[in-house]
PDB file of C-alpha atoms and ligand atoms in Angstrom:
ATOM      1  CA  MET A   1      19.082  -4.336 -10.442  1.00  0.00           C
ATOM      2  CA  PRO A   2      19.033  -0.521 -10.646  1.00  0.00           C
ATOM      3  CA  ILE A   3      16.380   1.807  -9.203  1.00  0.00           C
ATOM      4  CA  GLY A   4      13.617   2.225 -11.779  1.00  0.00           C
ATOM      5  CA  ALA A   5      14.038  -1.252 -13.322  1.00  0.00           C
ATOM      6  CA  GLU A   6      10.779  -3.024 -14.114  1.00  0.00           C
ATOM      7  CA  LEU A   7       9.892  -5.466 -11.310  1.00  0.00           C
ATOM      8  CA  ILE A   8       6.277  -6.462 -11.914  1.00  0.00           C
ATOM      9  CA  ALA A   9       4.476  -5.857 -15.213  1.00  0.00           C
ATOM     10  CA  LEU A  10       0.816  -6.527 -15.915  1.00  0.00           C
ATOM     11  CA  ASP A  11      -0.025  -6.550 -19.599  1.00  0.00           C
ATOM     12  CA  ARG A  12      -3.748  -6.432 -20.488  1.00  0.00           C
ATOM     13  CA  VAL A  13      -4.602  -8.470 -17.383  1.00  0.00           C
ATOM     14  CA  SER A  14      -8.196  -9.403 -16.643  1.00  0.00           C
ATOM     15  CA  PHE A  15      -9.560 -11.462 -13.782  1.00  0.00           C
ATOM     16  CA  SER A  16     -12.953 -12.999 -12.944  1.00  0.00           C
ATOM     17  CA  TYR A  17     -14.209 -14.898  -9.912  1.00  0.00           C
ATOM     18  CA  PRO A  18     -16.573 -17.844 -10.371  1.00  0.00           C
ATOM     19  CA  SER A  19     -20.197 -17.061  -9.512  1.00  0.00           C
ATOM     20  CA  ALA A  20     -23.425 -19.068  -9.325  1.00  0.00           C
ATOM     21  CA  ASP A  21     -24.289 -18.112 -12.906  1.00  0.00           C
ATOM     22  CA  GLY A  22     -20.839 -18.212 -14.513  1.00  0.00           C
ATOM     23  CA  THR A  23     -18.148 -15.697 -13.661  1.00  0.00           C
ATOM     24  CA  VAL A  24     -18.036 -12.130 -12.404  1.00  0.00           C
ATOM     25  CA  SER A  25     -15.488  -9.874 -14.000  1.00  0.00           C
ATOM     26  CA  VAL A  26     -13.411  -8.009 -11.391  1.00  0.00           C
ATOM     27  CA  LEU A  27     -10.405  -6.589 -13.277  1.00  0.00           C
ATOM     28  CA  ASN A  28     -10.543  -5.454 -16.898  1.00  0.00           C
ATOM     29  CA  ASN A  29      -7.542  -5.064 -19.143  1.00  0.00           C
ATOM     30  CA  ILE A  30      -5.074  -3.763 -16.556  1.00  0.00           C
ATOM     31  CA  ASN A  31      -1.747  -2.403 -17.795  1.00  0.00           C
ATOM     32  CA  LEU A  32       0.565  -1.586 -14.925  1.00  0.00           C
ATOM     33  CA  THR A  33       4.301  -1.593 -14.280  1.00  0.00           C
ATOM     34  CA  ILE A  34       5.816  -1.460 -10.805  1.00  0.00           C
ATOM     35  CA  ARG A  35       9.429  -0.288 -10.821  1.00  0.00           C
ATOM     36  CA  ARG A  36      12.206  -0.857  -8.301  1.00  0.00           C
ATOM     37  CA  GLY A  37      12.321   1.746  -5.550  1.00  0.00           C
ATOM     38  CA  GLU A  38       8.839   3.159  -6.165  1.00  0.00           C
ATOM     39  CA  TRP A  39       6.245   3.771  -3.474  1.00  0.00           C
ATOM     40  CA  VAL A  40       2.948   3.273  -5.274  1.00  0.00           C
ATOM     41  CA  ALA A  41      -0.295   4.065  -3.451  1.00  0.00           C
ATOM     42  CA  VAL A  42      -3.502   2.415  -4.671  1.00  0.00           C
ATOM     43  CA  ALA A  43      -6.822   4.059  -3.828  1.00  0.00           C
ATOM     44  CA  GLY A  44     -10.271   3.153  -5.043  1.00  0.00           C
ATOM     45  CA  THR A  45     -13.896   2.523  -4.338  1.00  0.00           C
ATOM     46  CA  ASN A  46     -15.024  -0.553  -2.378  1.00  0.00           C
ATOM     47  CA  GLY A  47     -15.096  -3.622  -4.594  1.00  0.00           C
ATOM     48  CA  SER A  48     -13.069  -1.926  -7.347  1.00  0.00           C
ATOM     49  CA  GLY A  49     -10.549  -4.792  -7.391  1.00  0.00           C
ATOM     50  CA  LYS A  50      -7.666  -3.467  -5.262  1.00  0.00           C
ATOM     51  CA  SER A  51      -7.230  -6.644  -3.174  1.00  0.00           C
ATOM     52  CA  THR A  52      -7.535  -8.805  -6.276  1.00  0.00           C
ATOM     53  CA  LEU A  53      -4.839  -6.690  -7.944  1.00  0.00           C
ATOM     54  CA  ALA A  54      -2.663  -7.113  -4.826  1.00  0.00           C
ATOM     55  CA  LYS A  55      -3.038 -10.910  -4.974  1.00  0.00           C
ATOM     56  CA  LEU A  56      -2.127 -10.934  -8.684  1.00  0.00           C
ATOM     57  CA  MET A  57       0.964  -8.804  -8.003  1.00  0.00           C
ATOM     58  CA  ALA A  58       1.950 -11.144  -5.160  1.00  0.00           C
ATOM     59  CA  GLY A  59       1.622 -14.116  -7.521  1.00  0.00           C
ATOM     60  CA  LEU A  60      -1.092 -15.683  -5.349  1.00  0.00           C
ATOM     61  CA  ILE A  61      -3.659 -15.963  -8.136  1.00  0.00           C
ATOM     62  CA  PRO A  62      -3.108 -16.306 -11.901  1.00  0.00           C
ATOM     63  CA  ALA A  63      -4.443 -13.853 -14.484  1.00  0.00           C
ATOM     64  CA  ALA A  64      -7.493 -15.116 -16.383  1.00  0.00           C
ATOM     65  CA  SER A  65      -6.154 -13.382 -19.483  1.00  0.00           C
ATOM     66  CA  GLY A  66      -3.187 -11.170 -20.272  1.00  0.00           C
ATOM     67  CA  GLU A  67       0.272 -11.626 -18.791  1.00  0.00           C
ATOM     68  CA  ILE A  68       2.009 -10.876 -15.514  1.00  0.00           C
ATOM     69  CA  SER A  69       5.791 -10.893 -15.518  1.00  0.00           C
ATOM     70  CA  PHE A  70       8.090 -10.742 -12.521  1.00  0.00           C
ATOM     71  CA  ALA A  71      11.729  -9.670 -12.727  1.00  0.00           C
ATOM     72  CA  ILE A  72      12.747 -10.050  -9.078  1.00  0.00           C
ATOM     73  CA  ARG A  73      15.778 -12.125  -8.101  1.00  0.00           C
ATOM     74  CA  GLU A  74      15.694 -11.628  -4.320  1.00  0.00           C
ATOM     75  CA  GLN A  75      14.040 -13.960  -1.821  1.00  0.00           C
ATOM     76  CA  PRO A  76      11.336 -13.393  -0.838  1.00  0.00           C
ATOM     77  CA  PRO A  77      10.298 -11.449  -3.935  1.00  0.00           C
ATOM     78  CA  VAL A  78       6.941 -10.144  -2.665  1.00  0.00           C
ATOM     79  CA  GLN A  79       5.210 -10.071   0.724  1.00  0.00           C
ATOM     80  CA  LEU A  80       1.561  -9.126   0.990  1.00  0.00           C
ATOM     81  CA  VAL A  81       0.049  -7.873   4.246  1.00  0.00           C
ATOM     82  CA  PHE A  82      -3.588  -8.887   3.871  1.00  0.00           C
ATOM     83  CA  GLN A  83      -6.571  -6.724   4.710  1.00  0.00           C
ATOM     84  CA  ASN A  84      -7.729  -9.370   7.192  1.00  0.00           C
ATOM     85  CA  PRO A  85      -4.735 -10.226   9.409  1.00  0.00           C
ATOM     86  CA  GLY A  86      -6.349 -13.433  10.708  1.00  0.00           C
ATOM     87  CA  THR A  87      -5.640 -15.080   7.360  1.00  0.00           C
ATOM     88  CA  GLN A  88      -1.862 -14.951   7.787  1.00  0.00           C
ATOM     89  CA  ILE A  89      -1.264 -15.546  11.502  1.00  0.00           C
ATOM     90  CA  ILE A  90       0.013 -19.036  12.271  1.00  0.00           C
ATOM     91  CA  GLY A  91       2.234 -19.040  15.391  1.00  0.00           C
ATOM     92  CA  GLU A  92       1.097 -19.639  18.990  1.00  0.00           C
ATOM     93  CA  THR A  93       2.813 -16.556  20.363  1.00  0.00           C
ATOM     94  CA  VAL A  94       3.633 -13.207  18.797  1.00  0.00           C
ATOM     95  CA  PHE A  95       7.373 -14.018  18.681  1.00  0.00           C
ATOM     96  CA  GLU A  96       6.790 -17.490  17.202  1.00  0.00           C
ATOM     97  CA  ASP A  97       4.546 -16.071  14.524  1.00  0.00           C
ATOM     98  CA  VAL A  98       7.224 -13.669  13.301  1.00  0.00           C
ATOM     99  CA  CYS A  99       9.824 -16.487  13.355  1.00  0.00           C
ATOM    100  CA  PHE A 100       7.553 -18.800  11.376  1.00  0.00           C
ATOM    101  CA  GLY A 101       7.741 -16.625   8.244  1.00  0.00           C
ATOM    102  CA  MET A 102      11.537 -16.370   8.550  1.00  0.00           C
ATOM    103  CA  GLU A 103      11.877 -20.181   8.851  1.00  0.00           C
ATOM    104  CA  ASN A 104       9.998 -20.492   5.552  1.00  0.00           C
ATOM    105  CA  TYR A 105      12.602 -18.333   3.842  1.00  0.00           C
ATOM    106  CA  GLY A 106      15.593 -20.083   5.389  1.00  0.00           C
ATOM    107  CA  ILE A 107      16.756 -17.161   7.505  1.00  0.00           C
ATOM    108  CA  PRO A 108      19.518 -18.555   9.790  1.00  0.00           C
ATOM    109  CA  ASP A 109      18.516 -19.314  13.418  1.00  0.00           C
ATOM    110  CA  SER A 110      21.335 -17.048  14.603  1.00  0.00           C
ATOM    111  CA  GLU A 111      19.653 -14.015  12.984  1.00  0.00           C
ATOM    112  CA  MET A 112      16.044 -14.889  13.656  1.00  0.00           C
ATOM    113  CA  ALA A 113      15.611 -13.620  17.232  1.00  0.00           C
ATOM    114  CA  ARG A 114      17.265 -10.277  16.469  1.00  0.00           C
ATOM    115  CA  ARG A 115      15.212  -9.740  13.303  1.00  0.00           C
ATOM    116  CA  ALA A 116      11.963 -10.788  15.035  1.00  0.00           C
ATOM    117  CA  MET A 117      12.547  -8.370  17.943  1.00  0.00           C
ATOM    118  CA  ASP A 118      13.517  -5.594  15.524  1.00  0.00           C
ATOM    119  CA  ALA A 119      10.282  -6.080  13.524  1.00  0.00           C
ATOM    120  CA  LEU A 120       8.221  -6.177  16.753  1.00  0.00           C
ATOM    121  CA  GLU A 121       9.980  -3.040  17.979  1.00  0.00           C
ATOM    122  CA  GLN A 122       9.179  -1.192  14.749  1.00  0.00           C
ATOM    123  CA  THR A 123       5.497  -2.121  14.960  1.00  0.00           C
ATOM    124  CA  GLY A 124       5.189  -1.296  18.669  1.00  0.00           C
ATOM    125  CA  LEU A 125       4.648  -4.946  19.708  1.00  0.00           C
ATOM    126  CA  SER A 126       7.941  -5.725  21.472  1.00  0.00           C
ATOM    127  CA  SER A 127       6.335  -5.827  24.927  1.00  0.00           C
ATOM    128  CA  MET A 128       3.881  -8.480  23.658  1.00  0.00           C
ATOM    129  CA  ALA A 129       6.477 -10.892  22.219  1.00  0.00           C
ATOM    130  CA  ASP A 130       5.455 -13.761  24.526  1.00  0.00           C
ATOM    131  CA  MET A 131       1.714 -13.140  24.363  1.00  0.00           C
ATOM    132  CA  PRO A 132      -0.507 -15.830  22.790  1.00  0.00           C
ATOM    133  CA  VAL A 133      -1.685 -14.604  19.389  1.00  0.00           C
ATOM    134  CA  ALA A 134      -5.269 -15.498  20.336  1.00  0.00           C
ATOM    135  CA  ARG A 135      -5.245 -12.677  22.930  1.00  0.00           C
ATOM    136  CA  LEU A 136      -4.384  -9.922  20.445  1.00  0.00           C
ATOM    137  CA  SER A 137      -6.930  -7.332  19.351  1.00  0.00           C
ATOM    138  CA  GLY A 138      -7.759  -6.897  15.650  1.00  0.00           C
ATOM    139  CA  GLY A 139      -5.386  -3.961  15.320  1.00  0.00           C
ATOM    140  CA  GLN A 140      -2.600  -5.800  17.167  1.00  0.00           C
ATOM    141  CA  LYS A 141      -3.042  -8.755  14.773  1.00  0.00           C
ATOM    142  CA  GLN A 142      -2.712  -6.326  11.884  1.00  0.00           C
ATOM    143  CA  LEU A 143       0.551  -5.036  13.400  1.00  0.00           C
ATOM    144  CA  LEU A 144       1.782  -8.617  13.844  1.00  0.00           C
ATOM    145  CA  ALA A 145       1.085  -9.376  10.172  1.00  0.00           C
ATOM    146  CA  VAL A 146       3.116  -6.281   9.248  1.00  0.00           C
ATOM    147  CA  ALA A 147       5.955  -7.356  11.590  1.00  0.00           C
ATOM    148  CA  SER A 148       6.073 -10.839  10.004  1.00  0.00           C
ATOM    149  CA  CYS A 149       6.261  -9.377   6.499  1.00  0.00           C
ATOM    150  CA  ILE A 150       8.943  -6.798   7.275  1.00  0.00           C
ATOM    151  CA  SER A 151      11.098  -9.334   9.188  1.00  0.00           C
ATOM    152  CA  VAL A 152      11.856 -11.222   5.946  1.00  0.00           C
ATOM    153  CA  ASN A 153      12.912  -8.026   4.126  1.00  0.00           C
ATOM    154  CA  PRO A 154      11.150  -8.650   0.784  1.00  0.00           C
ATOM    155  CA  ALA A 155      11.974  -6.859  -2.477  1.00  0.00           C
ATOM    156  CA  VAL A 156       8.349  -5.726  -2.811  1.00  0.00           C
ATOM    157  CA  LEU A 157       6.056  -5.106   0.134  1.00  0.00           C
ATOM    158  CA  ILE A 158       2.337  -4.829  -0.589  1.00  0.00           C
ATOM    159  CA  PHE A 159       0.120  -3.430   2.178  1.00  0.00           C
ATOM    160  CA  ASP A 160      -3.552  -4.142   1.491  1.00  0.00           C
ATOM    161  CA  GLU A 161      -5.300  -1.639   3.768  1.00  0.00           C
ATOM    162  CA  ALA A 162      -2.877  -2.773   6.463  1.00  0.00           C
ATOM    163  CA  THR A 163      -3.702   0.248   8.621  1.00  0.00           C
ATOM    164  CA  SER A 164      -7.501  -0.005   8.428  1.00  0.00           C
ATOM    165  CA  MET A 165      -7.921  -1.198  12.028  1.00  0.00           C
ATOM    166  CA  LEU A 166      -5.127   0.865  13.564  1.00  0.00           C
ATOM    167  CA  ASP A 167      -5.204   3.874  15.868  1.00  0.00           C
ATOM    168  CA  PRO A 168      -3.322   6.973  14.651  1.00  0.00           C
ATOM    169  CA  LEU A 169      -0.139   6.105  16.587  1.00  0.00           C
ATOM    170  CA  ALA A 170      -0.037   2.530  15.291  1.00  0.00           C
ATOM    171  CA  ARG A 171      -0.700   3.787  11.737  1.00  0.00           C
ATOM    172  CA  GLN A 172       2.325   6.028  12.165  1.00  0.00           C
ATOM    173  CA  HIS A 173       4.426   3.050  13.375  1.00  0.00           C
ATOM    174  CA  VAL A 174       3.493   1.010  10.304  1.00  0.00           C
ATOM    175  CA  ALA A 175       4.119   3.918   7.925  1.00  0.00           C
ATOM    176  CA  GLN A 176       7.528   4.504   9.556  1.00  0.00           C
ATOM    177  CA  ALA A 177       8.434   0.806   9.332  1.00  0.00           C
ATOM    178  CA  ALA A 178       7.477   0.805   5.641  1.00  0.00           C
ATOM    179  CA  LYS A 179       9.439   4.019   5.038  1.00  0.00           C
ATOM    180  CA  ARG A 180      12.480   2.478   6.694  1.00  0.00           C
ATOM    181  CA  LEU A 181      12.373  -0.560   4.380  1.00  0.00           C
ATOM    182  CA  HIS A 182      11.745   1.738   1.421  1.00  0.00           C
ATOM    183  CA  HIS A 183      14.887   3.739   2.280  1.00  0.00           C
ATOM    184  CA  LEU A 184      16.771   0.452   2.394  1.00  0.00           C
ATOM    185  CA  GLY A 185      15.651  -0.296  -1.165  1.00  0.00           C
ATOM    186  CA  ALA A 186      12.282  -2.067  -0.890  1.00  0.00           C
ATOM    187  CA  THR A 187       9.533  -1.250  -3.353  1.00  0.00           C
ATOM    188  CA  VAL A 188       6.219  -0.480  -1.656  1.00  0.00           C
ATOM    189  CA  VAL A 189       2.644  -0.861  -2.891  1.00  0.00           C
ATOM    190  CA  TRP A 190       0.336   0.769  -0.359  1.00  0.00           C
ATOM    191  CA  ILE A 191      -3.393   0.143  -0.793  1.00  0.00           C
ATOM    192  CA  THR A 192      -5.404   2.522   1.347  1.00  0.00           C
ATOM    193  CA  GLN A 193      -8.741   4.200   1.913  1.00  0.00           C
ATOM    194  CA  TRP A 194      -7.013   7.012   3.856  1.00  0.00           C
ATOM    195  CA  LEU A 195      -6.342   9.736   1.294  1.00  0.00           C
ATOM    196  CA  ASP A 196      -3.920  11.542   3.608  1.00  0.00           C
ATOM    197  CA  GLU A 197      -1.642   8.466   3.227  1.00  0.00           C
ATOM    198  CA  LEU A 198      -1.261   9.192  -0.508  1.00  0.00           C
ATOM    199  CA  SER A 199       1.296  11.851   0.396  1.00  0.00           C
ATOM    200  CA  LEU A 200       3.701   9.019   1.334  1.00  0.00           C
ATOM    201  CA  ALA A 201       3.743   7.885  -2.295  1.00  0.00           C
ATOM    202  CA  ASP A 202       5.682   8.821  -5.442  1.00  0.00           C
ATOM    203  CA  ARG A 203       2.781   7.654  -7.548  1.00  0.00           C
ATOM    204  CA  VAL A 204      -0.955   7.077  -7.125  1.00  0.00           C
ATOM    205  CA  ILE A 205      -3.072   4.509  -8.938  1.00  0.00           C
ATOM    206  CA  ALA A 206      -6.831   5.007  -8.633  1.00  0.00           C
ATOM    207  CA  MET A 207      -9.227   2.161  -9.351  1.00  0.00           C
ATOM    208  CA  ASP A 208     -12.908   2.122 -10.126  1.00  0.00           C
ATOM    209  CA  GLN A 209     -14.989  -0.880 -11.212  1.00  0.00           C
ATOM    210  CA  GLY A 210     -12.041  -3.058 -12.138  1.00  0.00           C
ATOM    211  CA  SER A 211     -10.153  -0.432 -14.153  1.00  0.00           C
ATOM    212  CA  ILE A 212      -7.294   1.966 -13.493  1.00  0.00           C
ATOM    213  CA  ILE A 213      -8.801   5.426 -13.934  1.00  0.00           C
ATOM    214  CA  PHE A 214      -5.748   7.451 -12.820  1.00  0.00           C
ATOM    215  CA  ASP A 215      -1.994   6.829 -12.712  1.00  0.00           C
ATOM    216  CA  GLY A 216       0.131   9.831 -11.742  1.00  0.00           C
ATOM    217  CA  SER A 217       1.671  11.884  -8.949  1.00  0.00           C
ATOM    218  CA  PRO A 218      -0.160  12.543  -5.646  1.00  0.00           C
ATOM    219  CA  PRO A 219      -0.583  16.296  -6.394  1.00  0.00           C
ATOM    220  CA  ASP A 220      -1.951  15.479  -9.863  1.00  0.00           C
ATOM    221  CA  PHE A 221      -4.454  13.042  -8.291  1.00  0.00           C
ATOM    222  CA  PHE A 222      -5.904  15.894  -6.249  1.00  0.00           C
ATOM    223  CA  TYR A 223      -5.481  18.882  -8.614  1.00  0.00           C
ATOM    224  CA  LYS A 224      -5.053  17.864 -12.279  1.00  0.00           C
ATOM    225  CA  ARG A 225      -8.331  18.067 -14.191  1.00  0.00           C
ATOM    226  CA  ASN A 226      -9.295  16.001 -17.250  1.00  0.00           C
ATOM    227  CA  ASP A 227     -11.405  17.221 -20.204  1.00  0.00           C
ATOM    228  CA  GLN A 228     -14.530  16.883 -18.037  1.00  0.00           C
ATOM    229  CA  CYS A 229     -12.852  19.152 -15.465  1.00  0.00           C
ATOM    230  CA  GLN A 230     -12.569  16.279 -12.957  1.00  0.00           C
ATOM    231  CA  THR A 231      -9.561  15.250 -10.873  1.00  0.00           C
ATOM    232  CA  GLY A 232      -8.770  11.583 -10.151  1.00  0.00           C
ATOM    233  CA  CYS A 233     -10.144  12.184  -6.656  1.00  0.00           C
ATOM    234  CA  ASP A 234     -13.378  13.662  -8.097  1.00  0.00           C
ATOM    235  CA  ARG A 235     -13.805  10.640 -10.356  1.00  0.00           C
ATOM    236  CA  LEU A 236     -13.825   8.371  -7.295  1.00  0.00           C
ATOM    237  CA  GLN A 237     -16.283  10.777  -5.637  1.00  0.00           C
ATOM    238  CA  PHE A 238     -13.978  10.899  -2.604  1.00  0.00           C
ATOM    239  CA  ALA A 239     -13.739  14.016  -0.453  1.00  0.00           C
ATOM    240  CA  PRO A 240     -10.137  15.269  -0.594  1.00  0.00           C
ATOM    241  CA  PRO A 241      -8.170  15.567   2.668  1.00  0.00           C
ATOM    242  CA  TYR A 242      -8.641  18.784   4.643  1.00  0.00           C
ATOM    243  CA  THR A 243      -5.310  20.271   3.474  1.00  0.00           C
ATOM    244  CA  VAL A 244      -6.310  19.829  -0.167  1.00  0.00           C
ATOM    245  CA  GLN A 245      -9.700  21.423   0.526  1.00  0.00           C
ATOM    246  CA  VAL A 246      -7.923  24.442   2.033  1.00  0.00           C
ATOM    247  CA  VAL A 247      -5.641  24.706  -1.029  1.00  0.00           C
ATOM    248  CA  LEU A 248      -8.653  24.550  -3.380  1.00  0.00           C
ATOM    249  CA  SER A 249     -10.349  27.264  -1.353  1.00  0.00           C
ATOM    250  CA  LEU A 250      -7.213  29.463  -1.449  1.00  0.00           C
ATOM    251  CA  LEU A 251      -6.981  29.006  -5.235  1.00  0.00           C
ATOM    252  CA  ASP A 252     -10.687  29.915  -5.553  1.00  0.00           C
ATOM    253  CA  GLN A 253      -9.932  33.118  -3.699  1.00  0.00           C
ATOM    254  CA  GLY A 254      -7.187  33.971  -6.178  1.00  0.00           C
ATOM    255  CA  CYS A 255      -4.116  32.984  -4.148  1.00  0.00           C
ATOM    256  CA  LYS A 256      -1.194  32.034  -6.354  1.00  0.00           C
ATOM    257  CA  LEU A 257       0.495  28.979  -4.811  1.00  0.00           C
ATOM    258  CA  ARG A 258       3.605  27.553  -6.412  1.00  0.00           C
ATOM    259  CA  GLU A 259       3.560  24.164  -8.159  1.00  0.00           C
ATOM    260  CA  PRO A 260       3.463  21.351  -7.216  1.00  0.00           C
ATOM    261  CA  LEU A 261       0.459  22.346  -5.135  1.00  0.00           C
ATOM    262  CA  PRO A 262       0.703  21.271  -1.469  1.00  0.00           C
ATOM    263  CA  ILE A 263      -1.009  18.124  -0.244  1.00  0.00           C
ATOM    264  CA  THR A 264       0.312  17.968   3.333  1.00  0.00           C
ATOM    265  CA  ALA A 265      -0.087  20.485   6.156  1.00  0.00           C
ATOM    266  CA  ALA A 266       3.696  21.083   6.190  1.00  0.00           C
ATOM    267  CA  GLU A 267       3.753  21.797   2.440  1.00  0.00           C
ATOM    268  CA  LEU A 268       0.739  24.101   2.787  1.00  0.00           C
ATOM    269  CA  GLY A 269       2.381  26.003   5.655  1.00  0.00           C
ATOM    270  CA  LYS A 270       5.516  26.526   3.553  1.00  0.00           C
ATOM    271  CA  ALA A 271       3.554  27.566   0.442  1.00  0.00           C
ATOM    272  CA  VAL A 272       1.500  30.098   2.446  1.00  0.00           C
ATOM    273  CA  SER A 273       4.615  31.490   4.116  1.00  0.00           C
ATOM    274  CA  GLU A 274       6.020  32.227   0.655  1.00  0.00           C
ATOM    275  CA  LEU A 275       2.971  34.252  -0.468  1.00  0.00           C
TER     276      LEU A 275
HETATM  277  N1  ATP B 301     -13.276 -14.961  -3.535  1.00  0.00           N
HETATM  278  C1  ATP B 301     -14.166 -14.223  -4.216  1.00  0.00           C
HETATM  279  N2  ATP B 301     -15.176 -14.818  -4.901  1.00  0.00           N
HETATM  280  C2  ATP B 301     -16.057 -14.096  -5.606  1.00  0.00           C
HETATM  281  N3  ATP B 301     -16.033 -12.750  -5.708  1.00  0.00           N
HETATM  282  C3  ATP B 301     -15.058 -12.124  -5.049  1.00  0.00           C
HETATM  283  C4  ATP B 301     -14.075 -12.819  -4.274  1.00  0.00           C
HETATM  284  N4  ATP B 301     -13.240 -11.897  -3.737  1.00  0.00           N
HETATM  285  C5  ATP B 301     -13.665 -10.702  -4.158  1.00  0.00           C
HETATM  286  N5  ATP B 301     -14.754 -10.824  -4.946  1.00  0.00           N
HETATM  287  C6  ATP B 301     -15.474  -9.738  -5.609  1.00  0.00           C
HETATM  288  O1  ATP B 301     -14.539  -9.073  -6.460  1.00  0.00           O
HETATM  289  C7  ATP B 301     -14.763  -7.665  -6.441  1.00  0.00           C
HETATM  290  C8  ATP B 301     -13.454  -6.971  -6.113  1.00  0.00           C
HETATM  291  O2  ATP B 301     -13.083  -7.342  -4.803  1.00  0.00           O
HETATM  292  P1  ATP B 301     -11.754  -6.798  -4.132  1.00  0.00           P
HETATM  293  O3  ATP B 301     -11.710  -7.371  -2.763  1.00  0.00           O
HETATM  294  O4  ATP B 301     -10.611  -7.047  -5.049  1.00  0.00           O
HETATM  295  O5  ATP B 301     -12.060  -5.223  -4.098  1.00  0.00           O
HETATM  296  P2  ATP B 301     -11.422  -4.076  -3.194  1.00  0.00           P
HETATM  297  O6  ATP B 301     -11.257  -2.897  -4.094  1.00  0.00           O
HETATM  298  O7  ATP B 301     -10.210  -4.576  -2.506  1.00  0.00           O
HETATM  299  O8  ATP B 301     -12.585  -3.789  -2.168  1.00  0.00           O
HETATM  300  P3  ATP B 301     -12.542  -3.162  -0.669  1.00  0.00           P
HETATM  301  O9  ATP B 301     -12.044  -1.761  -0.769  1.00  0.00           O
HETATM  302  O10 ATP B 301     -13.979  -3.212  -0.273  1.00  0.00           O
HETATM  303  O11 ATP B 301     -11.663  -4.044   0.147  1.00  0.00           O
HETATM  304  C9  ATP B 301     -15.873  -7.404  -5.437  1.00  0.00           C
HETATM  305  O12 ATP B 301     -17.075  -7.209  -6.150  1.00  0.00           O
HETATM  306  C10 ATP B 301     -15.952  -8.670  -4.633  1.00  0.00           C
HETATM  307  O13 ATP B 301     -17.268  -8.943  -4.244  1.00  0.00           O
END
């Protein structure tokens, strides 16, 4: 299937969880299409429904109303790295855990060890291959969950705040591993609270109270204002990353920076050097 083909489409999807006095509505009327080859970042306030959206896109829960369609032929179609890594770790040792996922997808024994070590290498865990999983720290468990998901080479990889417990170096490892799969053709959905990670994406979805309030490019998320003069970032009441704050300050002072406005330090350096 070509780059840009529709892979996952949500059409007027709503979702509610059961509660003591009926149900609590979590997602309202979501329309969203994920296309092959995209890197889509999802940002949003706590409790806005990001993890629920991730589970719907991974086919783990059904929509209460509306329709979700999948047009993915590869196996496995979607892998979701959960926010809480404990929920997806099964093996006794680090190496066994990575192999467990591959066994489920029928990856030949002859390939398994090489793919497991490659995934552990990419996530910085290769020296811990024989360590019992119970001895891993929270962040190391998060890295193991990432390694297991990347080892099976899914068509769509969904990271649900998969870097929330990681130190800056480990975050970089995970981002690089995801980028590598993306270059090889995987589609990436990257849910994050770290706004500097939005620069990795082609497209940003912002969620608030169960609705998508922004769907556009990373620069537009930080700089494009609606009729109420608010950006997507303003509407979430999130402080923009430092680089974006510097750009806004430069614009306030009358500097003319070329479009698209910079969102990373490297882009800002280049834009300033061209003034
Ligand atoms: N299993 C559940 N049963 C009942 N309510 C739930 C369940 N899981 C989540 N919720 C509720 O659904 C809402 C959305 O939760 P969700 O985890 O999807 O949000 P989120 O945007 O991922 O939040 P966060 O950024 O805090 O992880 C929250 O109000 C939460 O309390």
